[in-house]
Tab-separated table of C-alpha atoms in Angstrom:
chain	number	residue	atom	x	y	z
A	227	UNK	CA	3.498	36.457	12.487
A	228	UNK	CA	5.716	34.519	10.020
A	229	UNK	CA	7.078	32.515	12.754
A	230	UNK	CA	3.456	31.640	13.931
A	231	UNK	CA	3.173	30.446	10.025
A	232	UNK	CA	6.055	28.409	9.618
A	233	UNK	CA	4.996	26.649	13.492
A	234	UNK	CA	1.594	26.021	12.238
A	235	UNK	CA	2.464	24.253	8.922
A	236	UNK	CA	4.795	21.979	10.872
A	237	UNK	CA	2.471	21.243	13.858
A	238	UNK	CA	0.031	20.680	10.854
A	239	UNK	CA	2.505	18.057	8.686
A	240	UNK	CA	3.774	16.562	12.191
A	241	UNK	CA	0.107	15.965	13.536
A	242	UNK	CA	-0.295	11.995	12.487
A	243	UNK	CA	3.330	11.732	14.253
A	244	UNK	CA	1.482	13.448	17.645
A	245	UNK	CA	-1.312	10.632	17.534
A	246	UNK	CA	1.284	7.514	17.393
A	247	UNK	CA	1.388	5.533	21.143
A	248	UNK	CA	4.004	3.243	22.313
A	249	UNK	CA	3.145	0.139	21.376
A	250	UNK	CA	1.188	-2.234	24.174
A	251	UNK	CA	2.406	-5.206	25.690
A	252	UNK	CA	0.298	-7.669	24.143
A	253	UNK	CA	1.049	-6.207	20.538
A	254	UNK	CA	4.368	-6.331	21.026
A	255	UNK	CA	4.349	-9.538	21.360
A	256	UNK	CA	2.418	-10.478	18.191
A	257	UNK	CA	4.442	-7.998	16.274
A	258	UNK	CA	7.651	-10.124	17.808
A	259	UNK	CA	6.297	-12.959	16.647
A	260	UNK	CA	6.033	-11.920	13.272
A	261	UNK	CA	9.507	-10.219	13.292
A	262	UNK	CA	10.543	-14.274	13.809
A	263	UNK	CA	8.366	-15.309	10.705
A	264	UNK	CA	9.990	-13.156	8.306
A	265	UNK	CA	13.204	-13.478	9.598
A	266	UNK	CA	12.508	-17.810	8.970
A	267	UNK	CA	10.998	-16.854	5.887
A	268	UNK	CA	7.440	-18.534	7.128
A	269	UNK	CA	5.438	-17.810	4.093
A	270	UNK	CA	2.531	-20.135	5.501
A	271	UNK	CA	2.663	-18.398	9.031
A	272	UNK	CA	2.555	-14.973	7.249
A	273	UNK	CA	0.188	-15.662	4.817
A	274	UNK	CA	-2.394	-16.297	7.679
A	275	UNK	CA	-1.771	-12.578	9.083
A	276	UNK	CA	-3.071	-11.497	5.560
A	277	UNK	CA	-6.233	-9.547	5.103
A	278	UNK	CA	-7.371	-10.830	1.940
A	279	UNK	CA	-8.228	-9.244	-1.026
A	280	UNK	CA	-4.719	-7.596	0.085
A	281	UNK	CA	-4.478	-4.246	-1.989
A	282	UNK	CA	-1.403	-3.513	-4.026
A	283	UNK	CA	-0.043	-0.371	-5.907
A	284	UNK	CA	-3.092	0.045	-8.510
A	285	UNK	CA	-2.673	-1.562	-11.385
A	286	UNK	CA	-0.939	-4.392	-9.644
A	287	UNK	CA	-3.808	-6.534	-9.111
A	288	UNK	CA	-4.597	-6.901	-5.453
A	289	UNK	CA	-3.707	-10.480	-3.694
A	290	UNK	CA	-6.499	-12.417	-3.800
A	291	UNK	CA	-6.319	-15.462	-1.544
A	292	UNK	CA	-3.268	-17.335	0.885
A	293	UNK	CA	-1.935	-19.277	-2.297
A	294	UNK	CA	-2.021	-16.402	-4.319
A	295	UNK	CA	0.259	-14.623	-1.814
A	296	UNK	CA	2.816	-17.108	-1.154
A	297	UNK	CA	2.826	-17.261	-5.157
A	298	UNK	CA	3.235	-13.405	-5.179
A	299	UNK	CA	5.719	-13.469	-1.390
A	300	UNK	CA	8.883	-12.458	-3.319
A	301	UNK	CA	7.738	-9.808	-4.987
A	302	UNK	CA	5.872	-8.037	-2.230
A	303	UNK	CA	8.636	-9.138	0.294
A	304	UNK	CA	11.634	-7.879	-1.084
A	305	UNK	CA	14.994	-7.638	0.757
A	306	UNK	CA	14.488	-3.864	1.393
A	307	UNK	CA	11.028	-4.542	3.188
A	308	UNK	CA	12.366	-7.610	4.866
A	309	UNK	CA	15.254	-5.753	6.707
A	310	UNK	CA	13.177	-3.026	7.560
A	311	UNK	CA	11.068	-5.904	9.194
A	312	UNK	CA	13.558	-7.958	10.553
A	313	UNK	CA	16.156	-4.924	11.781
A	314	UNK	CA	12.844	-3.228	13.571
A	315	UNK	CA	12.312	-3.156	17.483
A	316	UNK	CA	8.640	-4.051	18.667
A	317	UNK	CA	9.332	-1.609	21.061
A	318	UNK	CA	10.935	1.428	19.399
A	319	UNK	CA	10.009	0.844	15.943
A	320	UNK	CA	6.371	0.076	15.926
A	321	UNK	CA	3.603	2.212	17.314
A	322	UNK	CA	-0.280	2.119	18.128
A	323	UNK	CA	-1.999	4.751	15.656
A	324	UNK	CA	-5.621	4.675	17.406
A	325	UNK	CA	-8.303	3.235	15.317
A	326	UNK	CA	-5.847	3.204	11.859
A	327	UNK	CA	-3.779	0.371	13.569
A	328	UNK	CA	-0.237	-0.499	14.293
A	329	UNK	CA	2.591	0.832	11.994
A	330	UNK	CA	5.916	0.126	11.274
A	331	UNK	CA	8.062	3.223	11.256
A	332	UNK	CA	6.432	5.858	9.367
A	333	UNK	CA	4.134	3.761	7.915
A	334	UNK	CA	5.728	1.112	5.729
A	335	UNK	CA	3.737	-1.509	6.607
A	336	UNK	CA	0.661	-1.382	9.067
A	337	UNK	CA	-1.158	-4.363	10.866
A	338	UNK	CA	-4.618	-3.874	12.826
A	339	UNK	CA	-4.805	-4.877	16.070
A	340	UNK	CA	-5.705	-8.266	15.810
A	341	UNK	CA	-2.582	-8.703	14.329
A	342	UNK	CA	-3.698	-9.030	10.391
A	343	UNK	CA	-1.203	-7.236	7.809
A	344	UNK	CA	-3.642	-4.578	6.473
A	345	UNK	CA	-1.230	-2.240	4.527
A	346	UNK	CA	2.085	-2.650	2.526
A	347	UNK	CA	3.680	1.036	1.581
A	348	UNK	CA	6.517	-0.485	0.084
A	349	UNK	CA	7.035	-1.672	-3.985
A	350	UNK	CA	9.857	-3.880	-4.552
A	351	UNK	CA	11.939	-3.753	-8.086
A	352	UNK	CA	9.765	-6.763	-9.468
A	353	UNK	CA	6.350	-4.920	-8.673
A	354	UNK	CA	7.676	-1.932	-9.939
A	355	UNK	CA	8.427	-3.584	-13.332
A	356	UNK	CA	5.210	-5.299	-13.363
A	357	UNK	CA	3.578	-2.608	-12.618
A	358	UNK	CA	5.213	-0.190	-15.523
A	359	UNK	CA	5.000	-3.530	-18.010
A	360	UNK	CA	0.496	-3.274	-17.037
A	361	UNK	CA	0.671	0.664	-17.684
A	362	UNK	CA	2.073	0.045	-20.879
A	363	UNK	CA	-0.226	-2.799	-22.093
A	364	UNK	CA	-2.749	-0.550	-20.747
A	365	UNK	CA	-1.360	2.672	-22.927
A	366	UNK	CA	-1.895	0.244	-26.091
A	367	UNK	CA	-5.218	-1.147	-25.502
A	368	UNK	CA	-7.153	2.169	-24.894
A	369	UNK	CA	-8.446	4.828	-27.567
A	370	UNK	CA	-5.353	7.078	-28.862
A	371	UNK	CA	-6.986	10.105	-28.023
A	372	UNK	CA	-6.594	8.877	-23.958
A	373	UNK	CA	-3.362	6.983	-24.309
A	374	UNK	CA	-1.134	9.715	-23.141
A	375	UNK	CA	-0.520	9.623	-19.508
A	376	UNK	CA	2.387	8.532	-16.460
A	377	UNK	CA	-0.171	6.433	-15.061
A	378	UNK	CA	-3.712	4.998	-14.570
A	379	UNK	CA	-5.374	6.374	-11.098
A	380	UNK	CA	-8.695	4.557	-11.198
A	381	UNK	CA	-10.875	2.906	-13.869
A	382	UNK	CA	-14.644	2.135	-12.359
A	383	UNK	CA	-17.907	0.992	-14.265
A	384	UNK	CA	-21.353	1.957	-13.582
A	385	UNK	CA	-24.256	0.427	-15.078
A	386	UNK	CA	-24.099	2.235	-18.020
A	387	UNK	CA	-20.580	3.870	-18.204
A	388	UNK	CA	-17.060	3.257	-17.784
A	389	UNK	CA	-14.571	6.154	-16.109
A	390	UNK	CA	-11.058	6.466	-16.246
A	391	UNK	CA	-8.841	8.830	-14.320
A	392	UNK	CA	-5.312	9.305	-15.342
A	393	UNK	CA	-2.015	10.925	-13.995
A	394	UNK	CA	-0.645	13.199	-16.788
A	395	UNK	CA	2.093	14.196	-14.977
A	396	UNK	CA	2.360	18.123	-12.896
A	397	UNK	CA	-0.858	17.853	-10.641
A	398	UNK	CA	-2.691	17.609	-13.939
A	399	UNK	CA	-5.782	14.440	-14.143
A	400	UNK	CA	-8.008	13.702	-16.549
A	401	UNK	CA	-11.314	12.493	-16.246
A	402	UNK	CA	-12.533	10.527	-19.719
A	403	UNK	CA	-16.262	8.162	-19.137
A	404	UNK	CA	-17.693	6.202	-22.019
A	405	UNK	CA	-20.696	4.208	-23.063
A	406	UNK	CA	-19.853	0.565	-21.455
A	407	UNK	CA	-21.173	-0.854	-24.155
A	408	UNK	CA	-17.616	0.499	-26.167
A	409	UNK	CA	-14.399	-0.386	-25.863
């Protein structure tokens, strides 16, 4: 019975790894072709791949538009995601994930089929730091009683309130809503 247990959990945590396909001709050559723009460093070609607004690690602002992502290229193309890129095989690397796309390795970076960059699981040093520098403006700007947490999960408005969820840290959130017409 145990055994049966410890075989379920890992068919269970393996199961998005069953779904992955080889990767089809005709995507692998797209995905090729990209390999060659980030190798050249082709901001403009890569830019165009973008689906825009292109979501970053919240509160990272997401990418808005093609000139605000060859502004932002260095940050969210860092030399760890670029080798990954550059070092990967279209053939052995990449794989066809039904409807969720096309991902690189275990899902560092994912592109639909039409070849647009939908997904970025990677944070460079300089988003990292960016991201840590907005947590902590964001510590200092909200009510004391709610400025103790690792980090912001979500902050959404209604028409009549604003609600904040927070990381504290040990599976533990907090929920806090407000009148919108309060800071």
């Amino acid at each position: 019975m145990k055994n049966i247990k410890i075989f379920l959990a890992i068919l269970i945590l393996c199961s998005p790894l069953l779904h992955a396909q080889d990767l089809k001709p005709e995507y692998q050559k797209f995905i090729s072709k990209f390999i060659l723009e980030v190798k050249t460093g082709d901001k403009e070609a890569i830019s165009k791949r973008i689906k825009f607004p292109f979501k970053r690690d919240y509160p990272i602002p997401s990418v808005k538009d093609k000139a605000d992502f060859i502004k932002r290229y260095n940050q969210i193309f860092d030399k760890v995601l670029i080798e990954k890129i550059t070092k990967s095989d279209p053939e052995k690397d990449w794989s066809e994930v039904g409807w969720r796309g096309i991902m690189l390795n275990r899902g560092d970076m994912w592109i639909d089929i039409d070849g647009r960059i939908i997904s970025i699981n990677n944070q460079s040093e300089e988003e990292l730091k960016l991201k840590n520098s907005l947590i902590a403006k964001q510590k200092k700007s909200v009510n004391t009683s709610i400025s103790n947490f690792k980090e912001p999960v979500a902050i959404l408005e209604t028409s009549k309130f604003r609600i904040r969820i927070d990381d504290l840290g040990n599976d533990n959130y907090r929920y806090a809503s407000w009148s919108i017409k309060r800071k």
